[in-house]
Structure formats: C-alpha cells, structure tokens
C-alpha cells in the first residue's frame, strides 16, 4: 500500500482549514448579529433622549419667560393708561380752577354794571349816550362770559336750595309758601353744570313768625 505524498497531505490540511472557517462563519446566527448591532446602538439612543429632554426643558423655560413678559407688558400698559387718565383729569380740573378764579374776579364788574343799569336813569341826550356806551361794554362782557360757559341763575319763585342759594333775608308773607325765593339780591352763576357763585336771595317765611315788634311797627299809623 502506497503512502501519501507530502504534497497531497498539505493539500488536504489546507482544504480542512478552509472548511472549518466556512463552518464557523455559517454557524454565526443573524440574532447574534442583531444583538451586537442593538448593543452598539444603545449609547446613541440614550444620547438622543437626553438631548430631547433638555430641549423640552428649554422650551418650557422660554414659555414661562414669555408669559412673564406678557404679564409685565399688560401691567405696564394698564399703569400707563391709569396715569394718562389721572393726568388728563388733573389737567381738566386745573384748567377749570384757573377759569373759575379768573371769572370770579370779573363778576364784581358785572354786578356794578347791573347796579348802574338799575339805578341810573339818563335824563338828557348826553346822559343817554353815555348810558348806551357803558351798556354796550356790559353786553360785550356778558357775551364773553357766555362763551366761557357762564350762565346766570333765575331763582325767583323757586324753592330755596342751599346748594344753589344763600339766604340773606327772610320776609314774612302769606302770599308764597315758606322757603320760596322772593328776590335775587346778588345774582348767582353756573360754570357749565357747576355752581360758580351762589345767589344771595330773600326767602319767604311764615307771617305768624314775624316778631311782635315788627308787627306793631307795621300796624302803626303813618
């Protein structure tokens, strides 16, 4: 029986090694490969989750900051609106006060014109000319006051109102109810819908309240 040659033995050994390598590669299952791949991808997944959580936290923080800024903006807007209304009201009150004080200085001049018109009776043509001249000035002054919102009171025949009138005289009478304004002694004025100056008036009083001394004087013969 012939022995194998060295060349043939080397060939068989080489073929055997190739077969073992193929067998080892074939015996590696796909599950093992998938497990290896999943094990290798785990660190990347954890990194993505952490980044997503950080971004979510940043978004929530920005939302909170935005809400806080909106609240501050609305508060500042409300404060500014209140300040604007307050300053506008203060300006109106100041303008009204200045106007009121100025008109109050002019009212005595108007009173003097009215007294002159009531008491002076021009007799000659020269006196009549002078009378018409200062009455023209009086009318011009009254027209200016009307344009400023000044209007006179007309209290005669009305019931006495302490918010509008100042009683400086009482006249016993049975011709008018008690508390009726009989005469306006000093004219009162409105400025818009506010009282500029109270009217000084004579008020009706019950006749039986008249003191006995006054009754005796009134009944005594002339």
PDB file of C-alpha atoms in Angstrom:
ATOM      1  CA  UNK A   1       0.000   0.000   0.000  1.00  0.00           C
ATOM      2  CA  UNK A   2       1.370   3.261  -1.175  1.00  0.00           C
ATOM      3  CA  UNK A   3       1.865   6.139   1.238  1.00  0.00           C
ATOM      4  CA  UNK A   4       0.504   9.616   0.500  1.00  0.00           C
ATOM      5  CA  UNK A   5       2.880  12.133  -0.817  1.00  0.00           C
ATOM      6  CA  UNK A   6       3.742  15.238   1.175  1.00  0.00           C
ATOM      7  CA  UNK A   7       2.126  17.446  -1.433  1.00  0.00           C
ATOM      8  CA  UNK A   8      -1.148  15.626  -1.150  1.00  0.00           C
ATOM      9  CA  UNK A   9      -1.121  15.829   2.638  1.00  0.00           C
ATOM     10  CA  UNK A  10      -0.560  19.552   2.549  1.00  0.00           C
ATOM     11  CA  UNK A  11      -3.439  19.995   0.233  1.00  0.00           C
ATOM     12  CA  UNK A  12      -5.800  18.081   2.471  1.00  0.00           C
ATOM     13  CA  UNK A  13      -4.747  20.056   5.513  1.00  0.00           C
ATOM     14  CA  UNK A  14      -5.319  23.312   3.659  1.00  0.00           C
ATOM     15  CA  UNK A  15      -8.745  22.194   2.499  1.00  0.00           C
ATOM     16  CA  UNK A  16      -9.665  21.221   6.018  1.00  0.00           C
ATOM     17  CA  UNK A  17      -8.763  24.661   7.390  1.00  0.00           C
ATOM     18  CA  UNK A  18     -10.930  26.410   4.749  1.00  0.00           C
ATOM     19  CA  UNK A  19     -13.867  24.156   5.591  1.00  0.00           C
ATOM     20  CA  UNK A  20     -13.580  24.949   9.305  1.00  0.00           C
ATOM     21  CA  UNK A  21     -13.528  28.685   8.615  1.00  0.00           C
ATOM     22  CA  UNK A  22     -16.633  28.454   6.467  1.00  0.00           C
ATOM     23  CA  UNK A  23     -18.362  26.370   9.128  1.00  0.00           C
ATOM     24  CA  UNK A  24     -17.557  28.925  11.834  1.00  0.00           C
ATOM     25  CA  UNK A  25     -18.905  31.744   9.719  1.00  0.00           C
ATOM     26  CA  UNK A  26     -22.045  29.801   8.851  1.00  0.00           C
ATOM     27  CA  UNK A  27     -22.733  28.935  12.484  1.00  0.00           C
ATOM     28  CA  UNK A  28     -22.888  32.678  13.434  1.00  0.00           C
ATOM     29  CA  UNK A  29     -26.666  33.326  13.646  1.00  0.00           C
ATOM     30  CA  UNK A  30     -28.457  36.539  12.496  1.00  0.00           C
ATOM     31  CA  UNK A  31     -29.802  37.026  16.078  1.00  0.00           C
ATOM     32  CA  UNK A  32     -26.262  37.315  17.306  1.00  0.00           C
ATOM     33  CA  UNK A  33     -25.541  39.940  14.661  1.00  0.00           C
ATOM     34  CA  UNK A  34     -28.739  41.904  15.541  1.00  0.00           C
ATOM     35  CA  UNK A  35     -27.920  41.713  19.229  1.00  0.00           C
ATOM     36  CA  UNK A  36     -24.480  43.049  18.521  1.00  0.00           C
ATOM     37  CA  UNK A  37     -25.915  45.877  16.451  1.00  0.00           C
ATOM     38  CA  UNK A  38     -28.509  46.786  19.099  1.00  0.00           C
ATOM     39  CA  UNK A  39     -25.892  46.714  21.793  1.00  0.00           C
ATOM     40  CA  UNK A  40     -23.749  49.026  19.749  1.00  0.00           C
ATOM     41  CA  UNK A  41     -26.698  51.492  19.171  1.00  0.00           C
ATOM     42  CA  UNK A  42     -27.802  51.822  22.823  1.00  0.00           C
ATOM     43  CA  UNK A  43     -25.446  54.698  23.743  1.00  0.00           C
ATOM     44  CA  UNK A  44     -26.687  56.752  20.749  1.00  0.00           C
ATOM     45  CA  UNK A  45     -30.347  56.290  21.777  1.00  0.00           C
ATOM     46  CA  UNK A  46     -29.654  57.432  25.330  1.00  0.00           C
ATOM     47  CA  UNK A  47     -27.856  60.496  23.972  1.00  0.00           C
ATOM     48  CA  UNK A  48     -30.831  61.421  21.768  1.00  0.00           C
ATOM     49  CA  UNK A  49     -33.282  61.012  24.676  1.00  0.00           C
ATOM     50  CA  UNK A  50     -31.185  63.242  26.909  1.00  0.00           C
ATOM     51  CA  UNK A  51     -30.931  65.899  24.181  1.00  0.00           C
ATOM     52  CA  UNK A  52     -34.700  65.785  23.617  1.00  0.00           C
ATOM     53  CA  UNK A  53     -35.381  66.170  27.335  1.00  0.00           C
ATOM     54  CA  UNK A  54     -33.014  69.137  27.518  1.00  0.00           C
ATOM     55  CA  UNK A  55     -34.694  70.813  24.537  1.00  0.00           C
ATOM     56  CA  UNK A  56     -38.140  70.253  26.091  1.00  0.00           C
ATOM     57  CA  UNK A  57     -36.957  71.833  29.315  1.00  0.00           C
ATOM     58  CA  UNK A  58     -35.586  74.814  27.417  1.00  0.00           C
ATOM     59  CA  UNK A  59     -38.909  75.249  25.564  1.00  0.00           C
ATOM     60  CA  UNK A  60     -40.858  75.191  28.817  1.00  0.00           C
ATOM     61  CA  UNK A  61     -38.475  77.736  30.303  1.00  0.00           C
ATOM     62  CA  UNK A  62     -38.902  80.023  27.288  1.00  0.00           C
ATOM     63  CA  UNK A  63     -42.682  79.693  27.513  1.00  0.00           C
ATOM     64  CA  UNK A  64     -42.592  80.705  31.172  1.00  0.00           C
ATOM     65  CA  UNK A  65     -40.389  83.705  30.358  1.00  0.00           C
ATOM     66  CA  UNK A  66     -42.734  84.727  27.532  1.00  0.00           C
ATOM     67  CA  UNK A  67     -45.786  84.565  29.803  1.00  0.00           C
ATOM     68  CA  UNK A  68     -43.958  86.610  32.422  1.00  0.00           C
ATOM     69  CA  UNK A  69     -43.016  89.254  29.831  1.00  0.00           C
ATOM     70  CA  UNK A  70     -46.604  89.398  28.562  1.00  0.00           C
ATOM     71  CA  UNK A  71     -47.872  89.870  32.111  1.00  0.00           C
ATOM     72  CA  UNK A  72     -45.351  92.651  32.717  1.00  0.00           C
ATOM     73  CA  UNK A  73     -46.307  94.317  29.427  1.00  0.00           C
ATOM     74  CA  UNK A  74     -50.020  94.222  30.286  1.00  0.00           C
ATOM     75  CA  UNK A  75     -49.331  95.604  33.768  1.00  0.00           C
ATOM     76  CA  UNK A  76     -47.208  98.435  32.357  1.00  0.00           C
ATOM     77  CA  UNK A  77     -49.899  99.197  29.775  1.00  0.00           C
ATOM     78  CA  UNK A  78     -52.594  99.340  32.474  1.00  0.00           C
ATOM     79  CA  UNK A  79     -50.434 101.568  34.684  1.00  0.00           C
ATOM     80  CA  UNK A  80     -49.771 103.919  31.777  1.00  0.00           C
ATOM     81  CA  UNK A  81     -53.475 104.115  30.925  1.00  0.00           C
ATOM     82  CA  UNK A  82     -54.327 104.923  34.538  1.00  0.00           C
ATOM     83  CA  UNK A  83     -51.581 107.551  34.592  1.00  0.00           C
ATOM     84  CA  UNK A  84     -52.894 109.093  31.362  1.00  0.00           C
ATOM     85  CA  UNK A  85     -56.447 109.265  32.702  1.00  0.00           C
ATOM     86  CA  UNK A  86     -55.298 110.696  36.006  1.00  0.00           C
ATOM     87  CA  UNK A  87     -53.129 113.390  34.434  1.00  0.00           C
ATOM     88  CA  UNK A  88     -55.888 114.245  31.953  1.00  0.00           C
ATOM     89  CA  UNK A  89     -58.394 114.648  34.778  1.00  0.00           C
ATOM     90  CA  UNK A  90     -55.946 116.737  36.811  1.00  0.00           C
ATOM     91  CA  UNK A  91     -55.327 118.955  33.783  1.00  0.00           C
ATOM     92  CA  UNK A  92     -59.065 119.459  33.264  1.00  0.00           C
ATOM     93  CA  UNK A  93     -59.555 120.316  36.933  1.00  0.00           C
ATOM     94  CA  UNK A  94     -56.634 122.739  36.841  1.00  0.00           C
ATOM     95  CA  UNK A  95     -57.993 124.439  33.709  1.00  0.00           C
ATOM     96  CA  UNK A  96     -61.416 124.688  35.331  1.00  0.00           C
ATOM     97  CA  UNK A  97     -59.909 126.139  38.515  1.00  0.00           C
ATOM     98  CA  UNK A  98     -57.963 128.782  36.581  1.00  0.00           C
ATOM     99  CA  UNK A  99     -61.049 129.667  34.543  1.00  0.00           C
ATOM    100  CA  UNK A 100     -63.208 129.807  37.667  1.00  0.00           C
ATOM    101  CA  UNK A 101     -60.801 132.073  39.541  1.00  0.00           C
ATOM    102  CA  UNK A 102     -60.499 134.394  36.557  1.00  0.00           C
ATOM    103  CA  UNK A 103     -64.254 134.671  36.099  1.00  0.00           C
ATOM    104  CA  UNK A 104     -64.787 135.216  39.827  1.00  0.00           C
ATOM    105  CA  UNK A 105     -62.572 138.310  39.542  1.00  0.00           C
ATOM    106  CA  UNK A 106     -64.788 139.655  36.739  1.00  0.00           C
ATOM    107  CA  UNK A 107     -68.159 139.059  38.389  1.00  0.00           C
ATOM    108  CA  UNK A 108     -67.986 142.183  40.626  1.00  0.00           C
ATOM    109  CA  UNK A 109     -67.525 144.247  37.473  1.00  0.00           C
ATOM    110  CA  UNK A 110     -70.671 142.663  36.038  1.00  0.00           C
ATOM    111  CA  UNK A 111     -72.500 143.394  39.288  1.00  0.00           C
ATOM    112  CA  UNK A 112     -71.548 147.073  39.092  1.00  0.00           C
ATOM    113  CA  UNK A 113     -72.800 147.320  35.519  1.00  0.00           C
ATOM    114  CA  UNK A 114     -76.131 145.806  36.576  1.00  0.00           C
ATOM    115  CA  UNK A 115     -76.470 148.166  39.536  1.00  0.00           C
ATOM    116  CA  UNK A 116     -75.739 151.120  37.283  1.00  0.00           C
ATOM    117  CA  UNK A 117     -78.358 149.997  34.795  1.00  0.00           C
ATOM    118  CA  UNK A 118     -80.938 149.582  37.555  1.00  0.00           C
ATOM    119  CA  UNK A 119     -80.329 152.868  39.364  1.00  0.00           C
ATOM    120  CA  UNK A 120     -79.196 155.333  36.743  1.00  0.00           C
ATOM    121  CA  UNK A 121     -81.951 156.977  34.708  1.00  0.00           C
ATOM    122  CA  UNK A 122     -80.477 159.147  31.959  1.00  0.00           C
ATOM    123  CA  UNK A 123     -82.320 162.433  31.530  1.00  0.00           C
ATOM    124  CA  UNK A 124     -80.553 164.242  28.706  1.00  0.00           C
ATOM    125  CA  UNK A 125     -79.300 163.105  25.344  1.00  0.00           C
ATOM    126  CA  UNK A 126     -75.704 163.214  26.590  1.00  0.00           C
ATOM    127  CA  UNK A 127     -76.527 161.027  29.558  1.00  0.00           C
ATOM    128  CA  UNK A 128     -78.366 158.621  27.290  1.00  0.00           C
ATOM    129  CA  UNK A 129     -75.335 158.409  25.006  1.00  0.00           C
ATOM    130  CA  UNK A 130     -73.062 157.590  27.950  1.00  0.00           C
ATOM    131  CA  UNK A 131     -75.593 155.094  29.248  1.00  0.00           C
ATOM    132  CA  UNK A 132     -75.702 153.281  25.912  1.00  0.00           C
ATOM    133  CA  UNK A 133     -71.893 153.273  25.732  1.00  0.00           C
ATOM    134  CA  UNK A 134     -71.255 151.500  29.027  1.00  0.00           C
ATOM    135  CA  UNK A 135     -74.223 149.208  28.460  1.00  0.00           C
ATOM    136  CA  UNK A 136     -72.544 148.169  25.220  1.00  0.00           C
ATOM    137  CA  UNK A 137     -69.408 147.298  27.196  1.00  0.00           C
ATOM    138  CA  UNK A 138     -71.563 145.379  29.684  1.00  0.00           C
ATOM    139  CA  UNK A 139     -73.210 143.386  26.895  1.00  0.00           C
ATOM    140  CA  UNK A 140     -69.807 142.547  25.403  1.00  0.00           C
ATOM    141  CA  UNK A 141     -68.595 141.313  28.792  1.00  0.00           C
ATOM    142  CA  UNK A 142     -71.697 139.191  29.305  1.00  0.00           C
ATOM    143  CA  UNK A 143     -71.284 137.647  25.835  1.00  0.00           C
ATOM    144  CA  UNK A 144     -67.673 136.725  26.667  1.00  0.00           C
ATOM    145  CA  UNK A 145     -68.823 135.026  29.862  1.00  0.00           C
ATOM    146  CA  UNK A 146     -71.448 133.064  27.941  1.00  0.00           C
ATOM    147  CA  UNK A 147     -68.798 131.767  25.536  1.00  0.00           C
ATOM    148  CA  UNK A 148     -66.805 130.577  28.559  1.00  0.00           C
ATOM    149  CA  UNK A 149     -69.787 128.556  29.766  1.00  0.00           C
ATOM    150  CA  UNK A 150     -71.118 131.012  32.363  1.00  0.00           C
ATOM    151  CA  UNK A 151     -74.885 131.241  32.770  1.00  0.00           C
ATOM    152  CA  UNK A 152     -76.954 133.199  35.344  1.00  0.00           C
ATOM    153  CA  UNK A 153     -79.336 131.656  37.837  1.00  0.00           C
ATOM    154  CA  UNK A 154     -83.025 132.567  37.795  1.00  0.00           C
ATOM    155  CA  UNK A 155     -84.122 131.643  41.324  1.00  0.00           C
ATOM    156  CA  UNK A 156     -87.202 133.875  41.747  1.00  0.00           C
ATOM    157  CA  UNK A 157     -90.261 131.774  42.505  1.00  0.00           C
ATOM    158  CA  UNK A 158     -88.239 128.616  43.069  1.00  0.00           C
ATOM    159  CA  UNK A 159     -87.894 126.695  46.304  1.00  0.00           C
ATOM    160  CA  UNK A 160     -84.850 127.629  48.332  1.00  0.00           C
ATOM    161  CA  UNK A 161     -81.950 125.253  47.694  1.00  0.00           C
ATOM    162  CA  UNK A 162     -78.899 125.611  49.966  1.00  0.00           C
ATOM    163  CA  UNK A 163     -76.761 124.051  47.237  1.00  0.00           C
ATOM    164  CA  UNK A 164     -77.580 126.978  44.944  1.00  0.00           C
ATOM    165  CA  UNK A 165     -78.761 129.828  47.112  1.00  0.00           C
ATOM    166  CA  UNK A 166     -77.626 131.770  50.145  1.00  0.00           C
ATOM    167  CA  UNK A 167     -80.468 133.226  52.202  1.00  0.00           C
ATOM    168  CA  UNK A 168     -79.542 136.689  53.473  1.00  0.00           C
ATOM    169  CA  UNK A 169     -83.078 137.922  54.198  1.00  0.00           C
ATOM    170  CA  UNK A 170     -86.425 136.442  55.288  1.00  0.00           C
ATOM    171  CA  UNK A 171     -89.717 138.163  54.562  1.00  0.00           C
ATOM    172  CA  UNK A 172     -92.877 137.037  56.371  1.00  0.00           C
ATOM    173  CA  UNK A 173     -95.695 136.611  53.888  1.00  0.00           C
ATOM    174  CA  UNK A 174     -98.787 134.530  53.289  1.00  0.00           C
ATOM    175  CA  UNK A 175     -98.725 135.026  49.539  1.00  0.00           C
ATOM    176  CA  UNK A 176     -95.992 132.435  48.952  1.00  0.00           C
ATOM    177  CA  UNK A 177     -95.159 129.079  50.531  1.00  0.00           C
ATOM    178  CA  UNK A 178     -92.434 129.072  53.139  1.00  0.00           C
ATOM    179  CA  UNK A 179     -88.980 128.717  51.609  1.00  0.00           C
ATOM    180  CA  UNK A 180     -89.880 130.312  48.285  1.00  0.00           C
ATOM    181  CA  UNK A 181     -87.238 132.620  46.835  1.00  0.00           C
ATOM    182  CA  UNK A 182     -88.862 136.035  46.608  1.00  0.00           C
ATOM    183  CA  UNK A 183     -85.991 138.075  45.209  1.00  0.00           C
ATOM    184  CA  UNK A 184     -82.425 137.640  43.998  1.00  0.00           C
ATOM    185  CA  UNK A 185     -80.320 140.288  45.708  1.00  0.00           C
ATOM    186  CA  UNK A 186     -76.964 139.275  44.208  1.00  0.00           C
ATOM    187  CA  UNK A 187     -77.039 137.194  41.071  1.00  0.00           C
ATOM    188  CA  UNK A 188     -75.712 133.660  41.144  1.00  0.00           C
ATOM    189  CA  UNK A 189     -73.958 131.957  38.239  1.00  0.00           C
ATOM    190  CA  UNK A 190     -73.211 128.498  36.880  1.00  0.00           C
ATOM    191  CA  UNK A 191     -69.991 127.482  35.180  1.00  0.00           C
ATOM    192  CA  UNK A 192     -71.066 124.630  32.988  1.00  0.00           C
ATOM    193  CA  UNK A 193     -73.060 122.365  35.289  1.00  0.00           C
ATOM    194  CA  UNK A 194     -71.269 123.540  38.451  1.00  0.00           C
ATOM    195  CA  UNK A 195     -72.126 126.398  40.766  1.00  0.00           C
ATOM    196  CA  UNK A 196     -69.767 129.305  40.148  1.00  0.00           C
ATOM    197  CA  UNK A 197     -71.311 131.634  42.707  1.00  0.00           C
ATOM    198  CA  UNK A 198     -74.299 131.139  44.999  1.00  0.00           C
ATOM    199  CA  UNK A 199     -77.182 133.538  44.596  1.00  0.00           C
ATOM    200  CA  UNK A 200     -77.928 135.773  47.563  1.00  0.00           C
ATOM    201  CA  UNK A 201     -81.690 135.730  47.936  1.00  0.00           C
ATOM    202  CA  UNK A 202     -84.663 136.854  50.011  1.00  0.00           C
ATOM    203  CA  UNK A 203     -86.755 133.904  51.207  1.00  0.00           C
ATOM    204  CA  UNK A 204     -90.425 133.744  52.195  1.00  0.00           C
ATOM    205  CA  UNK A 205     -91.157 132.998  55.836  1.00  0.00           C
ATOM    206  CA  UNK A 206     -94.498 132.290  57.602  1.00  0.00           C
ATOM    207  CA  UNK A 207     -96.243 135.513  58.536  1.00  0.00           C
ATOM    208  CA  UNK A 208     -97.045 134.362  62.056  1.00  0.00           C
ATOM    209  CA  UNK A 209     -93.311 134.015  62.751  1.00  0.00           C
ATOM    210  CA  UNK A 210     -92.861 137.780  62.458  1.00  0.00           C
ATOM    211  CA  UNK A 211     -91.688 139.255  65.803  1.00  0.00           C
ATOM    212  CA  UNK A 212     -94.325 141.343  67.695  1.00  0.00           C
ATOM    213  CA  UNK A 213     -92.185 144.478  67.477  1.00  0.00           C
ATOM    214  CA  UNK A 214     -92.213 144.298  63.684  1.00  0.00           C
ATOM    215  CA  UNK A 215     -95.984 143.697  63.703  1.00  0.00           C
ATOM    216  CA  UNK A 216     -96.569 146.765  65.888  1.00  0.00           C
ATOM    217  CA  UNK A 217     -94.382 148.870  63.628  1.00  0.00           C
ATOM    218  CA  UNK A 218     -96.148 147.626  60.532  1.00  0.00           C
ATOM    219  CA  UNK A 219     -99.594 148.296  62.067  1.00  0.00           C
ATOM    220  CA  UNK A 220     -98.735 151.725  63.496  1.00  0.00           C
ATOM    221  CA  UNK A 221    -100.269 154.721  61.631  1.00  0.00           C
ATOM    222  CA  UNK A 222     -98.009 156.637  59.340  1.00  0.00           C
TER     223      UNK A 222
END
